XYZ file of C-alpha atoms in Angstrom:
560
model
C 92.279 85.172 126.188
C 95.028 87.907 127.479
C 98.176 85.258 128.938
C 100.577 88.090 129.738
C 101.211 91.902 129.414
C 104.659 92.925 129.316
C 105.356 96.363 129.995
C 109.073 98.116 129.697
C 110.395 101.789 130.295
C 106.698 103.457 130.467
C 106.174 106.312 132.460
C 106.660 105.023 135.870
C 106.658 101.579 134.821
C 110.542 100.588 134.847
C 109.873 96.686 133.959
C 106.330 94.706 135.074
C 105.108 91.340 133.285
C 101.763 89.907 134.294
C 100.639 86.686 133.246
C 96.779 86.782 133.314
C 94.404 83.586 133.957
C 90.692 82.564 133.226
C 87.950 84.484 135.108
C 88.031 87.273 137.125
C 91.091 88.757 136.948
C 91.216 92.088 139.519
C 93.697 95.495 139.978
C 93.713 96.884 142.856
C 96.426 99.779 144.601
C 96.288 103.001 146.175
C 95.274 106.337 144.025
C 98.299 107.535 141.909
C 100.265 103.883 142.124
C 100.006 103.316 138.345
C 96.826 101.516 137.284
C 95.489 104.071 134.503
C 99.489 103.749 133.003
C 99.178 99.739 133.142
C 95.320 99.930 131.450
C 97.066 103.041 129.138
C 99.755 100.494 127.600
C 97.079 98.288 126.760
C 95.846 101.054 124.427
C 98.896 101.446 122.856
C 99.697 97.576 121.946
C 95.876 98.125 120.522
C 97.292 100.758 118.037
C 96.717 103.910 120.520
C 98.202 107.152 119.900
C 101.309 107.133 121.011
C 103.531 110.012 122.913
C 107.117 110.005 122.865
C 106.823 111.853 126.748
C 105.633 108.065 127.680
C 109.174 107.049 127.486
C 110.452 106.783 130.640
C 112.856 109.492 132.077
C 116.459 108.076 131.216
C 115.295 105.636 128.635
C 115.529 105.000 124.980
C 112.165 103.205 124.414
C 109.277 101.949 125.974
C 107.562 98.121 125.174
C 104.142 96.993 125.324
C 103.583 93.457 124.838
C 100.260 91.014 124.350
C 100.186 88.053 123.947
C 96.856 86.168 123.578
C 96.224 82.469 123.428
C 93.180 79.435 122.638
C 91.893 81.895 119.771
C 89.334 80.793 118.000
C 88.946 80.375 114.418
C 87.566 84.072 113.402
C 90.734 85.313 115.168
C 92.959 83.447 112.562
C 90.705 84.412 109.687
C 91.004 88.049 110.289
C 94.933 87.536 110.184
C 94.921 85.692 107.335
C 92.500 88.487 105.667
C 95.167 91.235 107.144
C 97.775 89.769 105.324
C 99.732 88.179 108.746
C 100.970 84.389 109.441
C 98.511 82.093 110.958
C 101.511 78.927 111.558
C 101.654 80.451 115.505
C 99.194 79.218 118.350
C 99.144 82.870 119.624
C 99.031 86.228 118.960
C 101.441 88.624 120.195
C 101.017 92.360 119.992
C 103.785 94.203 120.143
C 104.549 98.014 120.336
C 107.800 100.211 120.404
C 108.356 103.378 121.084
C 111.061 105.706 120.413
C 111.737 109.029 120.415
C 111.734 109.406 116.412
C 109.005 106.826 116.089
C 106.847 104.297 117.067
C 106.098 100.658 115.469
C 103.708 97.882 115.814
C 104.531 94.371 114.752
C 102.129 91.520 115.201
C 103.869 88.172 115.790
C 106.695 89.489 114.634
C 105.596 90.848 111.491
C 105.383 95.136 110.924
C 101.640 96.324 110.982
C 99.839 99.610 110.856
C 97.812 100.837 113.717
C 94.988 100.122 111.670
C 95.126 96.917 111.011
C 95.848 95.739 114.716
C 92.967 98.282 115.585
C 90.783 95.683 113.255
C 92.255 92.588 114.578
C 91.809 93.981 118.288
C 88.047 94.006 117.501
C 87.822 90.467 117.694
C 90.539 89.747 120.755
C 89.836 92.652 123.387
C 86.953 94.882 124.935
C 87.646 97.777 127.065
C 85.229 99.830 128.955
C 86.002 102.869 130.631
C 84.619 106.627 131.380
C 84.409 106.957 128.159
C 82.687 103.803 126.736
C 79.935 104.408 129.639
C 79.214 107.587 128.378
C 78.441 106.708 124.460
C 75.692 104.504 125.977
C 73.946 107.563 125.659
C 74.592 107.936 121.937
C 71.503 106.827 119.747
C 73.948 105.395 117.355
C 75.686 103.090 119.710
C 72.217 102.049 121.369
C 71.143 100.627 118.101
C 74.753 98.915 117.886
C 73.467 97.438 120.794
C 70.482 96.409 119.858
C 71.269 94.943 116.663
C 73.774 93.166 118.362
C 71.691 91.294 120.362
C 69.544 90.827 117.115
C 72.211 88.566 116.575
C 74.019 87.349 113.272
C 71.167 87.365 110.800
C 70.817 91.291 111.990
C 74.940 91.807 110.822
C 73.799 89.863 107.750
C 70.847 92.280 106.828
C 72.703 95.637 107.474
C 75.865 94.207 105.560
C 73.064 93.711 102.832
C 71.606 96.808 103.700
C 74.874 98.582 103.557
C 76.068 97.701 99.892
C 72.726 98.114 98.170
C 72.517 102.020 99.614
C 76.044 102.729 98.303
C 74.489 102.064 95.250
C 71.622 103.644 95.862
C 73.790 106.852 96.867
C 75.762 106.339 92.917
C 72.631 105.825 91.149
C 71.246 109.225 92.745
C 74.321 111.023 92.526
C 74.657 110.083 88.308
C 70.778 111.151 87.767
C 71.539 114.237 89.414
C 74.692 115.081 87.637
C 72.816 114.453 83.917
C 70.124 117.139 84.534
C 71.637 118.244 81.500
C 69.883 120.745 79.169
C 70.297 121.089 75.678
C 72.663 123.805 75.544
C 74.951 121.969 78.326
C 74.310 118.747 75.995
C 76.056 120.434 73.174
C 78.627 122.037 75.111
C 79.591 118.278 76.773
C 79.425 116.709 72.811
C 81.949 119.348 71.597
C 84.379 118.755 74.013
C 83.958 115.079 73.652
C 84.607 115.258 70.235
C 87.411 118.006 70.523
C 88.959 115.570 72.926
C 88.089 112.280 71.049
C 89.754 113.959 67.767
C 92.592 114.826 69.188
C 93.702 111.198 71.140
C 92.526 109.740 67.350
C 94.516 111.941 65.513
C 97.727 110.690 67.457
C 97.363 107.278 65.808
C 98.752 106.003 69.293
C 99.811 102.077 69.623
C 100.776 100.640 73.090
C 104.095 100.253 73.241
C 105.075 102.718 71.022
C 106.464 104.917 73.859
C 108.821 102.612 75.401
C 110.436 102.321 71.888
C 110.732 105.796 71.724
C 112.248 106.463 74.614
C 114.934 104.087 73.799
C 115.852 105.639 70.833
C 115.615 108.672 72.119
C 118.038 107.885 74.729
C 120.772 106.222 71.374
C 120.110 109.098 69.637
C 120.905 111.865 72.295
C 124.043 110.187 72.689
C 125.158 108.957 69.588
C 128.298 110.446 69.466
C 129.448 109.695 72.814
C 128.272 106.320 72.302
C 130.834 106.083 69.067
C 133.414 107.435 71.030
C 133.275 104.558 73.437
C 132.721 102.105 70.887
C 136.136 103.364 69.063
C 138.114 103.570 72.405
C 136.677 99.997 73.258
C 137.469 98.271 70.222
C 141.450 99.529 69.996
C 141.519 98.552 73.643
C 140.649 94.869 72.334
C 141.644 95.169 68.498
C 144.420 92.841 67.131
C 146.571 96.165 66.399
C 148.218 96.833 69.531
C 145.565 96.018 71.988
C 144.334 92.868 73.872
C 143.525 91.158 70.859
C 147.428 91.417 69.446
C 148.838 89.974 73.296
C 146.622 86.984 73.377
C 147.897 86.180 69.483
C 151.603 86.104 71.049
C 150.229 84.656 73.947
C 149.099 81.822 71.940
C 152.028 81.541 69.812
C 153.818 81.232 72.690
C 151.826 78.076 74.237
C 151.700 76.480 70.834
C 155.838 75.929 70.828
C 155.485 73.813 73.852
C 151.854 72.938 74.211
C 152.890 69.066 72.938
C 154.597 68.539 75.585
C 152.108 68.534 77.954
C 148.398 67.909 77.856
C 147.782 70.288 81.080
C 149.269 73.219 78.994
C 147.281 71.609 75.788
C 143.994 72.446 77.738
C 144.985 75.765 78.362
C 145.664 76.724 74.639
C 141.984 75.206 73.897
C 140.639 77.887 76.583
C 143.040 80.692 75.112
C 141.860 80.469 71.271
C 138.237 80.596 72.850
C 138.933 83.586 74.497
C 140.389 84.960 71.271
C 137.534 83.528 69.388
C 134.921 85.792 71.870
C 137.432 88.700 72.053
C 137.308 88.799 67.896
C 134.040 88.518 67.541
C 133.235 90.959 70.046
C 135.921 93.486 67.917
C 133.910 92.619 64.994
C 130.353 93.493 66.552
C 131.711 96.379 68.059
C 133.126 98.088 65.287
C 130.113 97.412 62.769
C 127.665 98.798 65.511
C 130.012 102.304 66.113
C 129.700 102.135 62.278
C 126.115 102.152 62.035
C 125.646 104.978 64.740
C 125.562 108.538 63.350
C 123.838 111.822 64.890
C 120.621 112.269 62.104
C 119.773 115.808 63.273
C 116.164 115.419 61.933
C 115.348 111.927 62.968
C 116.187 112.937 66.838
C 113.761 115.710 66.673
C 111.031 114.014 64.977
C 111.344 111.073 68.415
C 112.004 114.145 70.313
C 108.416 115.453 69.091
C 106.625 112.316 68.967
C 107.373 111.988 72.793
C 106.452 115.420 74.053
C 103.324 114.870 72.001
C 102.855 111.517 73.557
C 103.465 112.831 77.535
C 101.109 115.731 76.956
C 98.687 113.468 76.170
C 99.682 111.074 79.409
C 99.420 114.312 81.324
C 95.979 114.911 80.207
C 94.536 111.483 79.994
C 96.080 109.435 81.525
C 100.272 107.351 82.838
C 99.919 105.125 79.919
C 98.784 104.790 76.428
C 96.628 101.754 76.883
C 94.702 104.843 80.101
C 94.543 106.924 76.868
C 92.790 104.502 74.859
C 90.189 103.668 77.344
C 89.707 106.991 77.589
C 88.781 107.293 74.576
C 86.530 104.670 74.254
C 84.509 106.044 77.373
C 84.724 109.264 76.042
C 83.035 107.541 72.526
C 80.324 105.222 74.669
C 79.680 109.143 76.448
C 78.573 110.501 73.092
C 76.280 107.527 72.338
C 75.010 108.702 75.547
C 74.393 111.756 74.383
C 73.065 111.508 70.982
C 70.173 109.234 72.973
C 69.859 111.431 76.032
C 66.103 110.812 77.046
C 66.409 107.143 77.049
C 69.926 107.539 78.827
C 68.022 109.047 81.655
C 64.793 106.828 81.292
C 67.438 104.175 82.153
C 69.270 106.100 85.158
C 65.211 107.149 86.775
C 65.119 103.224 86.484
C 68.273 102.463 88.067
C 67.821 104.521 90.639
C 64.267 103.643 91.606
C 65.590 99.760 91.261
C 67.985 100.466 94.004
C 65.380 102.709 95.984
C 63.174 99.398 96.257
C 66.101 97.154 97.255
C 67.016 99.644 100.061
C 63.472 99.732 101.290
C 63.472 95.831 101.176
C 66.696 95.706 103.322
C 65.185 98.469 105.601
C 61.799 96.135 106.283
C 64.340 93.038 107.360
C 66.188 95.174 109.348
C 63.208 96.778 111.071
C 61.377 93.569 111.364
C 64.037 92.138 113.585
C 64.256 95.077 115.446
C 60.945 95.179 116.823
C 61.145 91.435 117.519
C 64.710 92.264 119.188
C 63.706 95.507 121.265
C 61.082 93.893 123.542
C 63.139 90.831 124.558
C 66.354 92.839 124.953
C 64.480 95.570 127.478
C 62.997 93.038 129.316
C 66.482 91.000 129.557
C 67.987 94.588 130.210
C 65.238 95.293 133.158
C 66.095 91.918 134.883
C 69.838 92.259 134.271
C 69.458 95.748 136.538
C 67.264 94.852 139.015
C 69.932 92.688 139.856
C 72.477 95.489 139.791
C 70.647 96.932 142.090
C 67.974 99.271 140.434
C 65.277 98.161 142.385
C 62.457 99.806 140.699
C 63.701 100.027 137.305
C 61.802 100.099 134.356
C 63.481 99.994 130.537
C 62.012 100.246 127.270
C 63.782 100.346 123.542
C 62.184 102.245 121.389
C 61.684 102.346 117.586
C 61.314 106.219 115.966
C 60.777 105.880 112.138
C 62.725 107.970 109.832
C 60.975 109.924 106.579
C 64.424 108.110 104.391
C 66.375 105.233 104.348
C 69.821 105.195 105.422
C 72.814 103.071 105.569
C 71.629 101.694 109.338
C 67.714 101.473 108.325
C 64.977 103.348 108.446
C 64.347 104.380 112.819
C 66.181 105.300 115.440
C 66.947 103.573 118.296
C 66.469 105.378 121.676
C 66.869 103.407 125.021
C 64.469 104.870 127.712
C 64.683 104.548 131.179
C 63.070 105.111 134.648
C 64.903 104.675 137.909
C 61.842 105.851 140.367
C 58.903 104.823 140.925
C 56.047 107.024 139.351
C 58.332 108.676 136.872
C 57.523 108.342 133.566
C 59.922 106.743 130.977
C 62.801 109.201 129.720
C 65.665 108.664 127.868
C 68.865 107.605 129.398
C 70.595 110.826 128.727
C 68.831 112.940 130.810
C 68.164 110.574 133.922
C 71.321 108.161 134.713
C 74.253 109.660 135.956
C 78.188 108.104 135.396
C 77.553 105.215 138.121
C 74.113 104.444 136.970
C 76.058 104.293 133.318
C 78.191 102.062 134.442
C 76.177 99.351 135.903
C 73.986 99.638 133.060
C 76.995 98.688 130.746
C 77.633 95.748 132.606
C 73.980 94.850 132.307
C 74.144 95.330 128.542
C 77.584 93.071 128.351
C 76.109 90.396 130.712
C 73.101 89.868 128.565
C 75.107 89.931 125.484
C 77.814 87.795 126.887
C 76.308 84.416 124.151
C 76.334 86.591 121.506
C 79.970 88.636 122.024
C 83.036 86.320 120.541
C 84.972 88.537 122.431
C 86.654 86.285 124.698
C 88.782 89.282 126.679
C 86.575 91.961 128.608
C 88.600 94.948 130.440
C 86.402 97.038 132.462
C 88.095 100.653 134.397
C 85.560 102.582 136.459
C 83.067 100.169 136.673
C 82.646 100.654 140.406
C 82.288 104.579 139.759
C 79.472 105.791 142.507
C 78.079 102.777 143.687
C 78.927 101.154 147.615
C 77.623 98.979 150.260
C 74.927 96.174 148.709
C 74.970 97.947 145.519
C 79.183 96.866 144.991
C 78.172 93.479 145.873
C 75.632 92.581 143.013
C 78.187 94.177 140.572
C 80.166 92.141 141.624
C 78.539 89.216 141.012
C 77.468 89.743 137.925
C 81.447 90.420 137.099
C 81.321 86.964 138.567
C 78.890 85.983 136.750
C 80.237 87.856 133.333
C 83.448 86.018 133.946
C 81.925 82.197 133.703
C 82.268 82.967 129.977
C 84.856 85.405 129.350
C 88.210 86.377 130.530
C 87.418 89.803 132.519
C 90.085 91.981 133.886
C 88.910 94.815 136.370
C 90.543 97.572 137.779
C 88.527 98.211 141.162
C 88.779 100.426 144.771
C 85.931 98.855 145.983
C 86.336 95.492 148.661
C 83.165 93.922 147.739
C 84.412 93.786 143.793
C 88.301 92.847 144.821
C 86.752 89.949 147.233
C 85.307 88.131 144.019
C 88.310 87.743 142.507
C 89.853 84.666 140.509
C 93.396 86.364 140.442
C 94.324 89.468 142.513
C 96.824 91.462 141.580
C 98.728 94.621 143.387
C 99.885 97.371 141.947
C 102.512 99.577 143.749
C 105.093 102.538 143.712
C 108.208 102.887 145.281
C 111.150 105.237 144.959
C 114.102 103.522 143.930
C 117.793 105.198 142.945
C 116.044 108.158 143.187
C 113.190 107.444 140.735
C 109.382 106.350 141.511
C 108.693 102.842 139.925
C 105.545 101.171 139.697
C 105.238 97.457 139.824
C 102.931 95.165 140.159
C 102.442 91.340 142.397
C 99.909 88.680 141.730
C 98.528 88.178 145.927
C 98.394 84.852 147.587
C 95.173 84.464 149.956
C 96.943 86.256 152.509
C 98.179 89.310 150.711
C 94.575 89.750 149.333
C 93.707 89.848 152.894
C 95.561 92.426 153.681
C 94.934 94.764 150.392
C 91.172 94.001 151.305
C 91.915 95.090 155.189
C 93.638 98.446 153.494
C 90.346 98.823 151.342
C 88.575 98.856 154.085
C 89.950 101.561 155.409
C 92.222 99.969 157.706
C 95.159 102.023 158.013
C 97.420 98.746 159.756
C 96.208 95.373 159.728
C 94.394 94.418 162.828
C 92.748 91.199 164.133
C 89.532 92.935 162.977
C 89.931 94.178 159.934
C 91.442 90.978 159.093
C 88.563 88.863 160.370
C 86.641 91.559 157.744
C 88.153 91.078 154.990
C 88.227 87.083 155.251
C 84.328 87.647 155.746
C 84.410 89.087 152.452
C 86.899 86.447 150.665
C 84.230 84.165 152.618
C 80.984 85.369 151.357
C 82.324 85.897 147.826
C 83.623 81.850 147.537
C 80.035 81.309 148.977
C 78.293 83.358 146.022
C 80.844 81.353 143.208
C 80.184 78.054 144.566
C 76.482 78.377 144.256
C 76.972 79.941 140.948
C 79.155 76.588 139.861
C-alpha cells in the first residue's frame, strides 16, 4: 500500500507529507485549494511528463516522493526483472525536478520513466475523467472482460500473442518471395557479385586489429626512432643515467664494508643498473629494427581501406562479414530450389495460421463463459449504485481474421430506463453514469486486481442525495480489500471515511501555499458541516454532519 507522499516546492505546494493508512483514505477542501496538484505529483513520481513551470516560484526544484510498503511477491519480481535491488522492505519512488532536467530514482537507484511506468502497474491505480471515459473504448472493455476471465485468460492471449507475431513473419516472408524468374536472376547475380567479392578478400578475423597496429608503427616510424635514440642517450652509459649510477656505485663500493645498511643499498643500485642496461640494450636494438618501408605502409594502408569498405557495406566486424556471407550462400541454395523454398514458406505460414486459430478458440471460449457472469455481476454491482432499472449485457461480435487480441469484439451494452432497448454505453451514459459504472467494474474485479493501491478523482462527478450514499459504500466496501484514496466534494462520500484529510491554501510572506492536515473526529465534523453548505458551524449543521459520521459507522459495522 501507499505509507506516505512527500511533496516539496510544487506549484503551490511549498512542503506537505502525508502518511496514508489502510482503507478509505478521503481528500476533501474547497475548489482551487490544491487537490488536482497533490493527485498531479502522484503522476509524476509514476513517470508523468514533467514541466519545469511546476517548480515553484522562487525555487530550484520540486520533489515527489512514494513510498509503498507490505508488497507482495510480484512487486519484488518485477524489480528484480527491471534490473533494481530487492534487499529493501519498501519501495520508494522518487522524482526531481529541475529546471535543466528531471530524474527518477527508485530506492535510490536512477530509472527511466519507463520502467517505473511498468513497475507502477503492479503498485498503483488511478481513475480519473479520463479513465471513466475509455470505458467507452471497445478495446479497454475487452481488457475488462478478459480480466475478469482471470489468469488462464492472460495465459491464452500471452499464447495468443507470440504465435501471431509469427504468424505476421511467416506472411510477411511469403509475400516478399513472390519472386518471378527474371527478379530470381536479378537477386542470384547480386548474390554472387556480392558473395565473390567478400571471398575474394580472403578475410580472417583478427586480421584487422593487426593491421591497424602496424599501421599505426609504420606511420610513425621515424618519430618513433627519434624517441628511441633520444631515450636511450638519456639512459646510455656515455654520459647519461647509465654513466652516473656506474660512479654512483663506485662510490658506495669504497665504503659499502663498513656497513651492512649501505651494503643493502649497493645490492638495490646494481639492480637498478642491471634494469637500466638492459632496457639500453632493448631499446637500441628495437630503434634499430624500425625503418620507414615506403611500400610495405601502403600495401597495410590498402589492405585496411579495402577491409573498412567492406565493414561499411556488410557489416562493424569481419566475423558480421563472414556471416554475411554465409547467409548470402544459404540465400542462393534458396534460390536454385525456389518452388520447394516456397512450398515450405505456404507451409509455414498455414502452420502458424492454425496455431493462431487454436489460440483464438481458447480465448473465445472463455469469453463467452466470462461475458454472462461478468454482466450479471456488473448489473447487481449497479443496481446497488443506484441504477435502479438497469440492465447490462457483454457482447461477443466475431471478426472475418484473427488478431493479436482474438477473433470478436467486445462491446458492453447498456440500458438505464425501463423499456429502452439495449445500446451501447457510448451513446447512453453520461460522465457520472461513467463513473459509477467504473466503480462497479473495480468492485467486482476487486479478487482478481493485485493492485493493492486504488486512487479514484471525480468519482462523485453528477451524482447527490441517496445516489452519493451507495457510492459510497461500495468505496466502503472496495476498501475492505484495497487501500483506496478518494478525492471527494460530496458529504455522504467524506462521512465514510477511514482517514480524512484537509487540504488548504493560505497566503503566507506574500505567496499562496497549499497544505494539507489529517482531521480528528471533530475537524471532520466541521469540514462535513462546510460541505454541507454551512457557511459557520452551527449547533445544526453540526448535529448534521455527526448524523452522517453516525450513519456511515452504522453501514461499516454491519459490513464487518
Amino acid at each position: 500500500m501507499l505509507s506516505n507522499l512527500h511533496v516539496k516546492n510544487l506549484a503551490l505546494i511549498e512542503e506537505c507529507d502525508m502518511n496514508l493508512h489502510p482503507g478509505l483514505n478521503i481528500l476533501t477542501g474547497e475548489t482551487g485549494a490544491g487537490k488536482s496538484i497533490l493527485m498531479g505529483s502522484v503522476n509524476l513520481a509514476l513517470g508523468g511528463k514533467a514541466d519545469r513551470e511546476m517548480i515553484r516560484r522562487g525555487c530550484d526544484y520540486a520533489l515527489v516522493e512514494l513510498v509503498f510498503e507490505n508488497l507482495g511477491q510480484e512487486v519484488y519480481d518485477k524489480l528484480d526483472e527491471l534490473g533494481f535491488s530487492t534487499d529493501e522492505e519498501v519501495v520508494i519512488l522518487q522524482r526531481r525536478i529541475q529546471a535543466s532536467r528531471s530524474t527518477i530514482r527508485v530506492n535510490g537507484e536512477q530509472a527511466t520513466a519507463r520502467q517505473v511506468k511498468e513497475l507502477a502497474e503492479l503498485l498503483i491505480d488511478i481513475h480519473g475523467q479520463h479513465e471513466h471515459q475509455s470505458l467507452l473504448k471497445p478495446s479497454r472493455q475487452m481488457e475488462i472482460l478478459d480480466s475478469y476471465a482471470g489468469a488462464q485468460q492472460k495465459e491464452n492471449l500471452e499464447r495468443l500473442k507470440g504465435h501471431f507475431e509469427e504468424y505476421r513473419e511467416a506472411k510477411a516472408r511469403l509475400e516478399d518471395e513472390n519472386l518471378d524468374e527474371s527478379g530470381q536472376k536479378r537477386e542470384r547475380d547480386l548474390l554472387n557479385y556480392e558473395i565473390s567479392e567478400i571471398q575474394s578478400a580472403a578475410l580472417c578475423v583478427g586480421e584487422d586489429d593487426a593491421l591497424e597496429e602496424r599501421f599505426l608503427r609504420l606511420q610513425h616510424a621515424r618519430k618513433i626512432i627519434e624517441a628511441l635514440r633520444a631515450c636511450t642517450e638519456y639512459t646510455g652509459y656515455d654520459e647519461g643515467a647509465g654513466a652516473l649510477i656506474s660512479r654512483a656505485l663506485g662510490e658506495l663500493k669504497q665504503v659499502a664494508e663498513y656497513d651492512t645498511k649501505l651494503q643493502e643499498m649497493d645490492s638495490s643500485l646494481i639492480d637498478i643498473d642491471n634494469l637500466l642496461s638492459d632496457f639500453t640494450r632493448t631499446a637500441e636494438r628495437y630503434a634499430d629494427s624500425l625503418d620507414f618501408e615506403e611500400e610495405s605502409f601502403y600495401e597495410v594502408s590498402g589492405r585496411l581501406t579495402e577491409i573498412n569498405r567492406l565493414k561499411n557495406k556488410y557489416g562493424g566486424t569481419i566475423q558480421e562479414i563472414l556471416d554475411v556471407c554465409r547467409s548470402k550462400e544459404e540465400r542462393i541454395q534458396e534460390l536454385d530450389h525456389f518452388e520447394e523454398h516456397m512450398e515450405e514458406l505456404r507451409q509455414k505460414e498455414q502452420q502458424a495460421y492454425e496455431q493462431v486459430l487454436k489460440d483464438c478458440g481458447a480465448v473465445s471460449t472463455l469469453r463467452k463463459q466470462s461475458a454472462p457472469l461478468l454482466a450479471d455481476m456488473l448489473q447487481k454491482a449497479l443496481s446497488e449504485l443506484n441504477f435502479l432499472d438497469v440492465q447490462f449485457s457483454i457482447a461477443l461480435k466475431p471478426k472475418n481474421q484473427p488478431g493479436e487480441k482474438g477473433m470478436e469484439e467486445v462491446e458492453f451494452l447498456i440500458s438505464l430506463n425501463p423499456g429502452e432497448s439495449l445500446k451501447p454505453m457510448a451513446s447512453v451514459a453520461s460522465g457520472g453514469e461513467l463513473s459509477r459504472i467504473m466503480l462497479a467494474i473495480k468492485t467486482v474485479l476487486a479478487d482478481q486486481d493485485s493492485i493493492d493501491t486504488l486512487i479514484f478523482d471525480e468519482i462523485d462527478a453528477g451524482i447527490s442525495g441517496n445516489t452519493a450514499w451507495r457510492v459510497a459504500e461500495k468505496l466502503g466496501r472496495l476498501s475492505g480489500t484495497h487501500q483506496v484514496i478518494c478525492i471527494t466534494h460530496l458529504p455522504q462520500i467524506a462521512a465514510m471515511a477511514d482517514a480524512h484529510y484537509l487540504i488548504s491554501k493560505h497566503v503566507e510572506n506574500g505567496g499562496t501555499v497549499s497544505g494539507i492536515e489529517p482531521l480528528d473526529e471533530e475537524a471532520s465534523v466541521r469540514e462535513l458541516s462546510r460541505m454541507l453548505g454551512a457557511e459557520k458551524l452551527t449547533d445544526s449543521a453540526a448535529a448534521h454532519a455527526r448524523d452522517m459520521l453516525a450513519q456511515a459507522a452504522e453501514y461499516k459495522n454491519a459490513k464487518d
